[in-house]
Amino acid sequence: MCSVKAIEGEASFDVPAAGKPCMTWYKVYGDLTSRTHRPLVVLHGGPGSPHEYLDIFSEIYRLYSIPVVLYDQLGNGRSTHLREKNGDTAFWTVQLFIDELHNLLSHLGIHDDYALLGHSWGGMLAASYAIQQPAGLKKLIIADSPASMPLWVEVANELRKELPQDVQDALNKHEADGTIYDKEYIDATTVFYDRHLCRIHPMPKPLADSFDWMDKDSTVYLTMNGPTEFHITGSLKTWSVVDDLHKIKVPTLLINGQYDEAQDKVVLPFFKHIPNVKWVQFADSAHVPHLEETERYMLILGAYLKGD
């Protein structure tokens, strides 16, 4: 892979409830003014895991000349941080991030024609956004995402039962005792992540870098999700878009990995209820197939984006 240069910038984002000026940091691969190819906007996961682990999507520009927009959502990475809003579920809402996306698209001048890819939490956000039927959205990719958090928790508990018994015991003990920052608990979660987050060892540096940002400021993750991927205590605990998926009218590509946290059961509602949908699974991947099977991933994504 050759290096591809990017242009970085900041978009002012007016959030009165924040109590201070806010901005969204972004990075663009390619020329958004050429209009030769529809740009792809990529939404990161977490919530709270900024763009670094998605930088590989620069390959879409290198291979297909499709411009790519990455950004750090509010409270994350290089965008404005709001640690004082930790635990404020009335502030950290899905609609806040939908509003931020609208603002960024307008700032970049691409609000009338773009494709959208959301990974994990980003796919949840992308689905919520697409349900509102924004006029400029032409194609949607939902990658490694649940249609319902109750389904996500159900599947996570099923996957936990496949872990070694001593690992299960450690997880259960520390969650019951409220000692989830104990080393034994953290080590136990690592066993789960090695199976269902990323099957490349050691963890790819871009993914580790995104987690480092979350360690620096876990405000958004703890408020909306909770302490781990399978111990959901935040405001998203009851989130679901299953009943509204029929409102997504744009062509949609679903992606997951065979060993993904986002098992088939959590992806299936997208496939059943979105009218125009295609589903691709990556046989050798967990939750980040764009890192685990990059070449095949970019071929599939490029063909989908360039197709009619």
GROMACS .gro file of N, CA and C in nm, residues 127-293:
model
  501
  127ALA      N    1  -2.763   0.389   1.047
  127ALA     CA    2  -2.899   0.339   1.029
  127ALA      C    3  -3.001   0.439   1.082
  128SER      N    4  -2.975   0.493   1.200
  128SER     CA    5  -3.065   0.593   1.259
  128SER      C    6  -3.077   0.714   1.168
  129TYR      N    7  -2.966   0.753   1.110
  129TYR     CA    8  -2.960   0.867   1.018
  129TYR      C    9  -3.039   0.836   0.890
  130ALA      N   10  -3.016   0.718   0.832
  130ALA     CA   11  -3.082   0.683   0.707
  130ALA      C   12  -3.232   0.669   0.722
  131ILE      N   13  -3.278   0.628   0.840
  131ILE     CA   14  -3.422   0.617   0.866
  131ILE      C   15  -3.490   0.752   0.848
  132GLN      N   16  -3.418   0.861   0.874
  132GLN     CA   17  -3.473   0.995   0.857
  132GLN      C   18  -3.475   1.040   0.711
  133GLN      N   19  -3.424   0.956   0.622
  133GLN     CA   20  -3.429   0.976   0.477
  133GLN      C   21  -3.370   1.109   0.431
  134PRO      N   22  -3.245   1.138   0.468
  134PRO     CA   23  -3.180   1.261   0.420
  134PRO      C   24  -3.167   1.257   0.268
  135ALA      N   25  -3.192   1.370   0.204
  135ALA     CA   26  -3.204   1.374   0.057
  135ALA      C   27  -3.075   1.336  -0.015
  136GLY      N   28  -2.960   1.370   0.041
  136GLY     CA   29  -2.835   1.349  -0.032
  136GLY      C   30  -2.775   1.211  -0.020
  137LEU      N   31  -2.827   1.130   0.071
  137LEU     CA   32  -2.772   0.996   0.092
  137LEU      C   33  -2.813   0.905  -0.024
  138LYS      N   34  -2.711   0.848  -0.093
  138LYS     CA   35  -2.738   0.765  -0.211
  138LYS      C   36  -2.710   0.618  -0.188
  139LYS      N   37  -2.611   0.586  -0.103
  139LYS     CA   38  -2.579   0.447  -0.071
  139LYS      C   39  -2.539   0.437   0.075
  140LEU      N   40  -2.567   0.321   0.135
  140LEU     CA   41  -2.543   0.300   0.277
  140LEU      C   42  -2.469   0.168   0.297
  141ILE      N   43  -2.370   0.170   0.386
  141ILE     CA   44  -2.300   0.049   0.427
  141ILE      C   45  -2.306   0.040   0.578
  142ILE      N   46  -2.364  -0.068   0.629
  142ILE     CA   47  -2.373  -0.093   0.773
  142ILE      C   48  -2.279  -0.209   0.803
  143ALA      N   49  -2.172  -0.181   0.874
  143ALA     CA   50  -2.066  -0.279   0.893
  143ALA      C   51  -2.052  -0.319   1.039
  144ASP      N   52  -2.073  -0.449   1.068
  144ASP     CA   53  -2.045  -0.505   1.200
  144ASP      C   54  -2.127  -0.437   1.310
  145SER      N   55  -2.254  -0.417   1.281
  145SER     CA   56  -2.341  -0.338   1.369
  145SER      C   57  -2.467  -0.415   1.406
  146PRO      N   58  -2.519  -0.391   1.526
  146PRO     CA   59  -2.648  -0.451   1.563
  146PRO      C   60  -2.765  -0.361   1.524
  147ALA      N   61  -2.879  -0.423   1.497
  147ALA     CA   62  -3.001  -0.346   1.476
  147ALA      C   63  -3.072  -0.319   1.608
  148SER      N   64  -3.024  -0.384   1.715
  148SER     CA   65  -3.087  -0.372   1.846
  148SER      C   66  -2.984  -0.404   1.953
  149MET      N   67  -2.973  -0.319   2.054
  149MET     CA   68  -2.878  -0.348   2.162
  149MET      C   69  -2.924  -0.463   2.251
  150PRO      N   70  -3.053  -0.480   2.277
  150PRO     CA   71  -3.093  -0.602   2.350
  150PRO      C   72  -3.050  -0.730   2.278
  151LEU      N   73  -3.057  -0.730   2.145
  151LEU     CA   74  -3.008  -0.845   2.068
  151LEU      C   75  -2.857  -0.860   2.085
  152TRP      N   76  -2.785  -0.746   2.083
  152TRP     CA   77  -2.640  -0.747   2.100
  152TRP      C   78  -2.601  -0.810   2.234
  153VAL      N   79  -2.671  -0.770   2.339
  153VAL     CA   80  -2.642  -0.825   2.472
  153VAL      C   81  -2.673  -0.974   2.477
  154GLU      N   82  -2.784  -1.013   2.414
  154GLU     CA   83  -2.821  -1.156   2.410
  154GLU      C   84  -2.711  -1.238   2.342
  155VAL      N   85  -2.661  -1.190   2.230
  155VAL     CA   86  -2.557  -1.262   2.158
  155VAL      C   87  -2.426  -1.261   2.236
  156ALA      N   88  -2.394  -1.147   2.297
  156ALA     CA   89  -2.271  -1.139   2.377
  156ALA      C   90  -2.272  -1.242   2.490
  157ASN      N   91  -2.388  -1.260   2.551
  157ASN     CA   92  -2.398  -1.360   2.658
  157ASN      C   93  -2.381  -1.502   2.604
  158GLU      N   94  -2.430  -1.526   2.483
  158GLU     CA   95  -2.410  -1.656   2.421
  158GLU      C   96  -2.261  -1.679   2.391
  159LEU      N   97  -2.193  -1.577   2.342
  159LEU     CA   98  -2.050  -1.589   2.313
  159LEU      C   99  -1.968  -1.607   2.441
  160ARG      N  100  -2.011  -1.543   2.548
  160ARG     CA  101  -1.942  -1.557   2.676
  160ARG      C  102  -1.945  -1.701   2.726
  161LYS      N  103  -2.054  -1.769   2.698
  161LYS     CA  104  -2.067  -1.907   2.744
  161LYS      C  105  -1.971  -2.002   2.673
  162GLU      N  106  -1.912  -1.954   2.564
  162GLU     CA  107  -1.815  -2.035   2.491
  162GLU      C  108  -1.672  -2.009   2.540
  163LEU      N  109  -1.654  -1.913   2.628
  163LEU     CA  110  -1.522  -1.883   2.682
  163LEU      C  111  -1.484  -1.989   2.786
  164PRO      N  112  -1.353  -2.006   2.812
  164PRO     CA  113  -1.311  -2.097   2.919
  164PRO      C  114  -1.381  -2.063   3.051
  165GLN      N  115  -1.411  -2.163   3.132
  165GLN     CA  116  -1.491  -2.142   3.252
  165GLN      C  117  -1.426  -2.043   3.348
  166ASP      N  118  -1.293  -2.047   3.361
  166ASP     CA  119  -1.227  -1.955   3.454
  166ASP      C  120  -1.241  -1.810   3.406
  167VAL      N  121  -1.246  -1.790   3.275
  167VAL     CA  122  -1.266  -1.656   3.220
  167VAL      C  123  -1.409  -1.610   3.250
  168GLN      N  124  -1.506  -1.697   3.228
  168GLN     CA  125  -1.645  -1.663   3.260
  168GLN      C  126  -1.660  -1.629   3.409
  169ASP      N  127  -1.596  -1.708   3.492
  169ASP     CA  128  -1.607  -1.685   3.636
  169ASP      C  129  -1.550  -1.549   3.675
  170ALA      N  130  -1.439  -1.512   3.614
  170ALA     CA  131  -1.377  -1.383   3.644
  170ALA      C  132  -1.467  -1.267   3.600
  171LEU      N  133  -1.525  -1.279   3.481
  171LEU     CA  134  -1.615  -1.175   3.431
  171LEU      C  135  -1.736  -1.161   3.524
  172ASN      N  136  -1.798  -1.273   3.557
  172ASN     CA  137  -1.918  -1.269   3.641
  172ASN      C  138  -1.889  -1.214   3.780
  173LYS      N  139  -1.778  -1.257   3.838
  173LYS     CA  140  -1.742  -1.215   3.974
  173LYS      C  141  -1.723  -1.064   3.981
  174HIS      N  142  -1.643  -1.010   3.890
  174HIS     CA  143  -1.610  -0.868   3.899
  174HIS      C  144  -1.727  -0.779   3.858
  175GLU      N  145  -1.810  -0.825   3.766
  175GLU     CA  146  -1.929  -0.748   3.732
  175GLU      C  147  -2.025  -0.744   3.850
  176ALA      N  148  -2.039  -0.856   3.920
  176ALA     CA  149  -2.127  -0.860   4.038
  176ALA      C  150  -2.072  -0.774   4.151
  177ASP      N  151  -1.939  -0.772   4.166
  177ASP     CA  152  -1.875  -0.697   4.275
  177ASP      C  153  -1.849  -0.551   4.240
  178GLY      N  154  -1.869  -0.515   4.114
  178GLY     CA  155  -1.841  -0.377   4.073
  178GLY      C  156  -1.693  -0.346   4.065
  179THR      N  157  -1.613  -0.448   4.042
  179THR     CA  158  -1.467  -0.430   4.036
  179THR      C  159  -1.416  -0.453   3.894
  180ILE      N  160  -1.480  -0.386   3.798
  180ILE     CA  161  -1.449  -0.412   3.657
  180ILE      C  162  -1.317  -0.351   3.611
  181TYR      N  163  -1.250  -0.275   3.699
  181TYR     CA  164  -1.119  -0.223   3.661
  181TYR      C  165  -1.007  -0.306   3.721
  182ASP      N  166  -1.042  -0.416   3.786
  182ASP     CA  167  -0.943  -0.508   3.839
  182ASP      C  168  -0.870  -0.576   3.722
  183LYS      N  169  -0.741  -0.601   3.739
  183LYS     CA  170  -0.661  -0.661   3.631
  183LYS      C  171  -0.718  -0.795   3.587
  184GLU      N  172  -0.769  -0.873   3.681
  184GLU     CA  173  -0.822  -1.003   3.645
  184GLU      C  174  -0.941  -0.988   3.549
  185TYR      N  175  -1.024  -0.889   3.573
  185TYR     CA  176  -1.138  -0.865   3.485
  185TYR      C  177  -1.092  -0.818   3.348
  186ILE      N  178  -0.997  -0.725   3.346
  186ILE     CA  179  -0.946  -0.673   3.219
  186ILE      C  180  -0.882  -0.784   3.137
  187ASP      N  181  -0.806  -0.870   3.204
  187ASP     CA  182  -0.745  -0.984   3.134
  187ASP      C  183  -0.852  -1.076   3.076
  188ALA      N  184  -0.960  -1.095   3.149
  188ALA     CA  185  -1.069  -1.181   3.101
  188ALA      C  186  -1.138  -1.120   2.979
  189THR      N  187  -1.156  -0.990   2.980
  189THR     CA  188  -1.217  -0.925   2.862
  189THR      C  189  -1.128  -0.939   2.741
  190THR      N  190  -0.997  -0.940   2.762
  190THR     CA  191  -0.903  -0.954   2.650
  190THR      C  192  -0.922  -1.088   2.579
  191VAL      N  193  -0.953  -1.191   2.654
  191VAL     CA  194  -0.978  -1.322   2.594
  191VAL      C  195  -1.097  -1.313   2.498
  192PHE      N  196  -1.202  -1.244   2.542
  192PHE     CA  197  -1.320  -1.225   2.457
  192PHE      C  198  -1.283  -1.145   2.332
  193TYR      N  199  -1.210  -1.034   2.350
  193TYR     CA  200  -1.175  -0.949   2.237
  193TYR      C  201  -1.085  -1.020   2.137
  194ASP      N  202  -0.996  -1.104   2.186
  194ASP     CA  203  -0.908  -1.179   2.095
  194ASP      C  204  -0.987  -1.270   2.003
  195ARG      N  205  -1.102  -1.317   2.050
  195ARG     CA  206  -1.186  -1.405   1.969
  195ARG      C  207  -1.281  -1.329   1.879
  196HIS      N  208  -1.338  -1.219   1.932
  196HIS     CA  209  -1.454  -1.159   1.866
  196HIS      C  210  -1.438  -1.014   1.825
  197LEU      N  211  -1.327  -0.951   1.861
  197LEU     CA  212  -1.301  -0.814   1.816
  197LEU      C  213  -1.206  -0.814   1.697
  198CYS      N  214  -1.087  -0.873   1.717
  198CYS     CA  215  -0.987  -0.876   1.611
  198CYS      C  216  -0.903  -1.001   1.627
  199ARG      N  217  -0.891  -1.078   1.519
  199ARG     CA  218  -0.821  -1.206   1.525
  199ARG      C  219  -0.676  -1.194   1.477
  200ILE      N  220  -0.630  -1.072   1.457
  200ILE     CA  221  -0.490  -1.047   1.425
  200ILE      C  222  -0.415  -1.020   1.554
  201HIS      N  223  -0.306  -1.092   1.576
  201HIS     CA  224  -0.226  -1.075   1.697
  201HIS      C  225  -0.080  -1.050   1.660
  202PRO      N  226  -0.017  -0.947   1.715
  202PRO     CA  227  -0.078  -0.852   1.807
  202PRO      C  228  -0.179  -0.762   1.736
  203MET      N  229  -0.259  -0.693   1.815
  203MET     CA  230  -0.360  -0.603   1.761
  203MET      C  231  -0.296  -0.501   1.667
  204PRO      N  232  -0.354  -0.477   1.548
  204PRO     CA  233  -0.298  -0.376   1.457
  204PRO      C  234  -0.287  -0.239   1.525
  205LYS      N  235  -0.178  -0.169   1.495
  205LYS     CA  236  -0.153  -0.042   1.563
  205LYS      C  237  -0.267   0.059   1.547
  206PRO      N  238  -0.326   0.075   1.429
  206PRO     CA  239  -0.436   0.172   1.418
  206PRO      C  240  -0.552   0.142   1.514
  207LEU      N  241  -0.580   0.014   1.535
  207LEU     CA  242  -0.687  -0.022   1.628
  207LEU      C  243  -0.645   0.008   1.772
  208ALA      N  244  -0.521  -0.025   1.805
  208ALA     CA  245  -0.469   0.007   1.938
  208ALA      C  246  -0.469   0.157   1.963
  209ASP      N  247  -0.437   0.235   1.859
  209ASP     CA  248  -0.435   0.381   1.873
  209ASP      C  249  -0.575   0.435   1.903
  210SER      N  250  -0.677   0.378   1.839
  210SER     CA  251  -0.814   0.422   1.867
  210SER      C  252  -0.852   0.391   2.011
  211PHE      N  253  -0.813   0.273   2.059
  211PHE     CA  254  -0.841   0.238   2.199
  211PHE      C  255  -0.765   0.329   2.295
  212ASP      N  256  -0.645   0.372   2.257
  212ASP     CA  257  -0.568   0.464   2.341
  212ASP      C  258  -0.645   0.595   2.362
  213TRP      N  259  -0.709   0.644   2.256
  213TRP     CA  260  -0.789   0.765   2.269
  213TRP      C  261  -0.903   0.744   2.369
  214MET      N  262  -0.964   0.627   2.364
  214MET     CA  263  -1.074   0.598   2.457
  214MET      C  264  -1.024   0.592   2.601
  215ASP      N  265  -0.903   0.544   2.619
  215ASP     CA  266  -0.845   0.542   2.754
  215ASP      C  267  -0.823   0.683   2.806
  216LYS      N  268  -0.787   0.775   2.715
  216LYS     CA  269  -0.762   0.913   2.755
  216LYS      C  270  -0.891   0.984   2.795
  217ASP      N  271  -1.000   0.951   2.727
  217ASP     CA  272  -1.129   1.014   2.758
  217ASP      C  273  -1.240   0.916   2.723
  218SER      N  274  -1.296   0.853   2.823
  218SER     CA  275  -1.401   0.752   2.802
  218SER      C  276  -1.541   0.808   2.825
  219THR      N  277  -1.554   0.940   2.824
  219THR     CA  278  -1.682   1.004   2.854
  219THR      C  279  -1.797   0.949   2.770
  220VAL      N  280  -1.780   0.950   2.640
  220VAL     CA  281  -1.889   0.911   2.550
  220VAL      C  282  -1.917   0.761   2.563
  221TYR      N  283  -1.810   0.681   2.567
  221TYR     CA  284  -1.826   0.536   2.573
  221TYR      C  285  -1.897   0.493   2.700
  222LEU      N  286  -1.853   0.545   2.814
  222LEU     CA  287  -1.913   0.505   2.941
  222LEU      C  288  -2.058   0.553   2.953
  223THR      N  289  -2.085   0.673   2.901
  223THR     CA  290  -2.220   0.728   2.914
  223THR      C  291  -2.320   0.656   2.824
  224MET      N  292  -2.278   0.625   2.701
  224MET     CA  293  -2.372   0.567   2.606
  224MET      C  294  -2.368   0.415   2.603
  225ASN      N  295  -2.250   0.357   2.626
  225ASN     CA  296  -2.235   0.211   2.617
  225ASN      C  297  -2.222   0.148   2.755
  226GLY      N  298  -2.113   0.176   2.822
  226GLY     CA  299  -2.083   0.112   2.948
  226GLY      C  300  -1.938   0.067   2.949
  227PRO      N  301  -1.899  -0.013   3.045
  227PRO     CA  302  -1.756  -0.044   3.062
  227PRO      C  303  -1.697  -0.136   2.958
  228THR      N  304  -1.776  -0.227   2.898
  228THR     CA  305  -1.723  -0.320   2.799
  228THR      C  306  -1.828  -0.346   2.691
  229GLU      N  307  -1.786  -0.419   2.588
  229GLU     CA  308  -1.874  -0.451   2.477
  229GLU      C  309  -1.988  -0.543   2.518
  230PHE      N  310  -1.972  -0.613   2.628
  230PHE     CA  311  -2.076  -0.710   2.667
  230PHE      C  312  -2.135  -0.680   2.803
  231HIS      N  313  -2.095  -0.569   2.863
  231HIS     CA  314  -2.153  -0.527   2.991
  231HIS      C  315  -2.211  -0.387   2.968
  232ILE      N  316  -2.330  -0.383   2.907
  232ILE     CA  317  -2.390  -0.258   2.860
  232ILE      C  318  -2.474  -0.196   2.972
  233THR      N  319  -2.433  -0.080   3.018
  233THR     CA  320  -2.505  -0.011   3.125
  233THR      C  321  -2.547   0.129   3.083
  234GLY      N  322  -2.504   0.175   2.965
  234GLY     CA  323  -2.527   0.313   2.924
  234GLY      C  324  -2.662   0.336   2.859
  235SER      N  325  -2.677   0.457   2.802
  235SER     CA  326  -2.807   0.499   2.748
  235SER      C  327  -2.849   0.421   2.624
  236LEU      N  328  -2.756   0.353   2.560
  236LEU     CA  329  -2.791   0.274   2.441
  236LEU      C  330  -2.844   0.134   2.476
  237LYS      N  331  -2.854   0.104   2.603
  237LYS     CA  332  -2.889  -0.032   2.646
  237LYS      C  333  -3.019  -0.081   2.582
  238THR      N  334  -3.116   0.007   2.562
  238THR     CA  335  -3.245  -0.034   2.507
  238THR      C  336  -3.263   0.012   2.361
  239TRP      N  337  -3.156   0.064   2.300
  239TRP     CA  338  -3.165   0.119   2.164
  239TRP      C  339  -3.204   0.011   2.063
  240SER      N  340  -3.294   0.047   1.971
  240SER     CA  341  -3.332  -0.044   1.863
  240SER      C  342  -3.390   0.037   1.748
  241VAL      N  343  -3.358  -0.004   1.625
  241VAL     CA  344  -3.419   0.058   1.507
  241VAL      C  345  -3.500  -0.045   1.426
  242VAL      N  346  -3.521  -0.162   1.483
  242VAL     CA  347  -3.584  -0.271   1.409
  242VAL      C  348  -3.717  -0.228   1.348
  243ASP      N  349  -3.799  -0.158   1.425
  243ASP     CA  350  -3.934  -0.123   1.378
  243ASP      C  351  -3.933  -0.016   1.270
  244ASP      N  352  -3.819   0.052   1.250
  244ASP     CA  353  -3.814   0.162   1.154
  244ASP      C  354  -3.727   0.132   1.032
  245LEU      N  355  -3.672   0.013   1.024
  245LEU     CA  356  -3.577  -0.016   0.915
  245LEU      C  357  -3.640  -0.011   0.777
  246HIS      N  358  -3.769  -0.034   0.769
  246HIS     CA  359  -3.837  -0.027   0.639
  246HIS      C  360  -3.832   0.113   0.579
  247LYS      N  361  -3.799   0.213   0.659
  247LYS     CA  362  -3.792   0.351   0.611
  247LYS      C  363  -3.662   0.381   0.537
  248ILE      N  364  -3.565   0.289   0.544
  248ILE     CA  365  -3.438   0.309   0.473
  248ILE      C  366  -3.461   0.271   0.327
  249LYS      N  367  -3.458   0.370   0.239
  249LYS     CA  368  -3.494   0.348   0.098
  249LYS      C  369  -3.373   0.337   0.006
  250VAL      N  370  -3.252   0.371   0.055
  250VAL     CA  371  -3.135   0.368  -0.032
  250VAL      C  372  -3.076   0.228  -0.037
  251PRO      N  373  -3.005   0.192  -0.146
  251PRO     CA  374  -2.936   0.063  -0.150
  251PRO      C  375  -2.842   0.049  -0.031
  252THR      N  376  -2.844  -0.068   0.032
  252THR     CA  377  -2.769  -0.088   0.156
  252THR      C  378  -2.686  -0.217   0.147
  253LEU      N  379  -2.560  -0.207   0.189
  253LEU     CA  380  -2.472  -0.322   0.199
  253LEU      C  381  -2.448  -0.352   0.346
  254LEU      N  382  -2.474  -0.477   0.386
  254LEU     CA  383  -2.446  -0.522   0.522
  254LEU      C  384  -2.316  -0.602   0.522
  255ILE      N  385  -2.237  -0.583   0.628
  255ILE     CA  386  -2.111  -0.654   0.642
  255ILE      C  387  -2.098  -0.705   0.784
  256ASN      N  388  -2.052  -0.829   0.799
  256ASN     CA  389  -2.007  -0.878   0.930
  256ASN      C  390  -1.905  -0.987   0.910
  257GLY      N  391  -1.841  -1.028   1.020
  257GLY     CA  392  -1.743  -1.135   1.015
  257GLY      C  393  -1.799  -1.260   1.080
  258GLN      N  394  -1.746  -1.375   1.042
  258GLN     CA  395  -1.797  -1.501   1.097
  258GLN      C  396  -1.781  -1.507   1.248
  259TYR      N  397  -1.673  -1.448   1.301
  259TYR     CA  398  -1.646  -1.453   1.445
  259TYR      C  399  -1.681  -1.322   1.514
  260ASP      N  400  -1.756  -1.239   1.446
  260ASP     CA  401  -1.789  -1.104   1.489
  260ASP      C  402  -1.870  -1.102   1.618
  261GLU      N  403  -1.847  -0.999   1.700
  261GLU     CA  404  -1.942  -0.967   1.806
  261GLU      C  405  -2.081  -0.946   1.747
  262ALA      N  406  -2.083  -0.883   1.629
  262ALA     CA  407  -2.208  -0.863   1.556
  262ALA      C  408  -2.241  -0.991   1.480
  263GLN      N  409  -2.285  -1.093   1.553
  263GLN     CA  410  -2.321  -1.221   1.493
  263GLN      C  411  -2.445  -1.204   1.404
  264ASP      N  412  -2.471  -1.308   1.325
  264ASP     CA  413  -2.581  -1.300   1.228
  264ASP      C  414  -2.713  -1.257   1.291
  265LYS      N  415  -2.738  -1.303   1.413
  265LYS     CA  416  -2.865  -1.273   1.479
  265LYS      C  417  -2.887  -1.122   1.496
  266VAL      N  418  -2.780  -1.046   1.519
  266VAL     CA  419  -2.797  -0.902   1.541
  266VAL      C  420  -2.801  -0.825   1.410
  267VAL      N  421  -2.752  -0.888   1.303
  267VAL     CA  422  -2.752  -0.823   1.171
  267VAL      C  423  -2.879  -0.855   1.093
  268LEU      N  424  -2.938  -0.971   1.121
  268LEU     CA  425  -3.052  -1.021   1.044
  268LEU      C  426  -3.168  -0.922   1.029
  269PRO      N  427  -3.204  -0.844   1.133
  269PRO     CA  428  -3.315  -0.750   1.113
  269PRO      C  429  -3.290  -0.650   1.000
  270PHE      N  430  -3.165  -0.606   0.983
  270PHE     CA  431  -3.134  -0.518   0.870
  270PHE      C  432  -3.169  -0.587   0.739
  271PHE      N  433  -3.130  -0.713   0.727
  271PHE     CA  434  -3.150  -0.788   0.604
  271PHE      C  435  -3.299  -0.813   0.578
  272LYS      N  436  -3.373  -0.837   0.683
  272LYS     CA  437  -3.515  -0.869   0.669
  272LYS      C  438  -3.600  -0.747   0.636
  273HIS      N  439  -3.562  -0.631   0.687
  273HIS     CA  440  -3.654  -0.517   0.683
  273HIS      C  441  -3.611  -0.401   0.594
  274ILE      N  442  -3.483  -0.392   0.554
  274ILE     CA  443  -3.443  -0.288   0.459
  274ILE      C  444  -3.478  -0.337   0.319
  275PRO      N  445  -3.555  -0.260   0.242
  275PRO     CA  446  -3.606  -0.311   0.114
  275PRO      C  447  -3.499  -0.350   0.012
  276ASN      N  448  -3.393  -0.271  -0.001
  276ASN     CA  449  -3.290  -0.294  -0.104
  276ASN      C  450  -3.158  -0.321  -0.034
  277VAL      N  451  -3.126  -0.449  -0.011
  277VAL     CA  452  -3.014  -0.481   0.077
  277VAL      C  453  -2.937  -0.602   0.026
  278LYS      N  454  -2.807  -0.599   0.047
  278LYS     CA  455  -2.717  -0.711   0.017
  278LYS      C  456  -2.632  -0.736   0.140
  279TRP      N  457  -2.601  -0.863   0.168
  279TRP     CA  458  -2.526  -0.899   0.290
  279TRP      C  459  -2.403  -0.979   0.250
  280VAL      N  460  -2.286  -0.934   0.298
  280VAL     CA  461  -2.160  -1.003   0.274
  280VAL      C  462  -2.096  -1.037   0.408
  281GLN      N  463  -2.054  -1.163   0.424
  281GLN     CA  464  -1.984  -1.203   0.546
  281GLN      C  465  -1.839  -1.241   0.514
  282PHE      N  466  -1.750  -1.206   0.605
  282PHE     CA  467  -1.607  -1.236   0.589
  282PHE      C  468  -1.571  -1.354   0.678
  283ALA      N  469  -1.530  -1.463   0.614
  283ALA     CA  470  -1.516  -1.592   0.682
  283ALA      C  471  -1.400  -1.598   0.780
  284ASP      N  472  -1.300  -1.513   0.762
  284ASP     CA  473  -1.180  -1.519   0.846
  284ASP      C  474  -1.169  -1.398   0.939
  285SER      N  475  -1.280  -1.332   0.965
  285SER     CA  476  -1.277  -1.206   1.040
  285SER      C  477  -1.367  -1.209   1.162
  286ALA      N  478  -1.335  -1.120   1.255
  286ALA     CA  479  -1.422  -1.093   1.369
  286ALA      C  480  -1.491  -0.958   1.344
  287HIS      N  481  -1.463  -0.861   1.429
  287HIS     CA  482  -1.538  -0.735   1.426
  287HIS      C  483  -1.479  -0.628   1.334
  288VAL      N  484  -1.358  -0.651   1.284
  288VAL     CA  485  -1.294  -0.548   1.200
  288VAL      C  486  -1.243  -0.611   1.070
  289PRO      N  487  -1.330  -0.664   0.986
  289PRO     CA  488  -1.285  -0.728   0.862
  289PRO      C  489  -1.210  -0.634   0.768
  290HIS      N  490  -1.232  -0.504   0.781
  290HIS     CA  491  -1.155  -0.411   0.698
  290HIS      C  492  -1.006  -0.415   0.732
  291LEU      N  493  -0.972  -0.460   0.853
  291LEU     CA  494  -0.833  -0.479   0.892
  291LEU      C  495  -0.790  -0.625   0.878
  292GLU      N  496  -0.882  -0.718   0.898
  292GLU     CA  497  -0.849  -0.860   0.900
  292GLU      C  498  -0.844  -0.921   0.759
  293GLU      N  499  -0.928  -0.873   0.669
  293GLU     CA  500  -0.930  -0.920   0.530
  293GLU      C  501  -0.938  -0.799   0.437
   0.00000   0.00000   0.00000
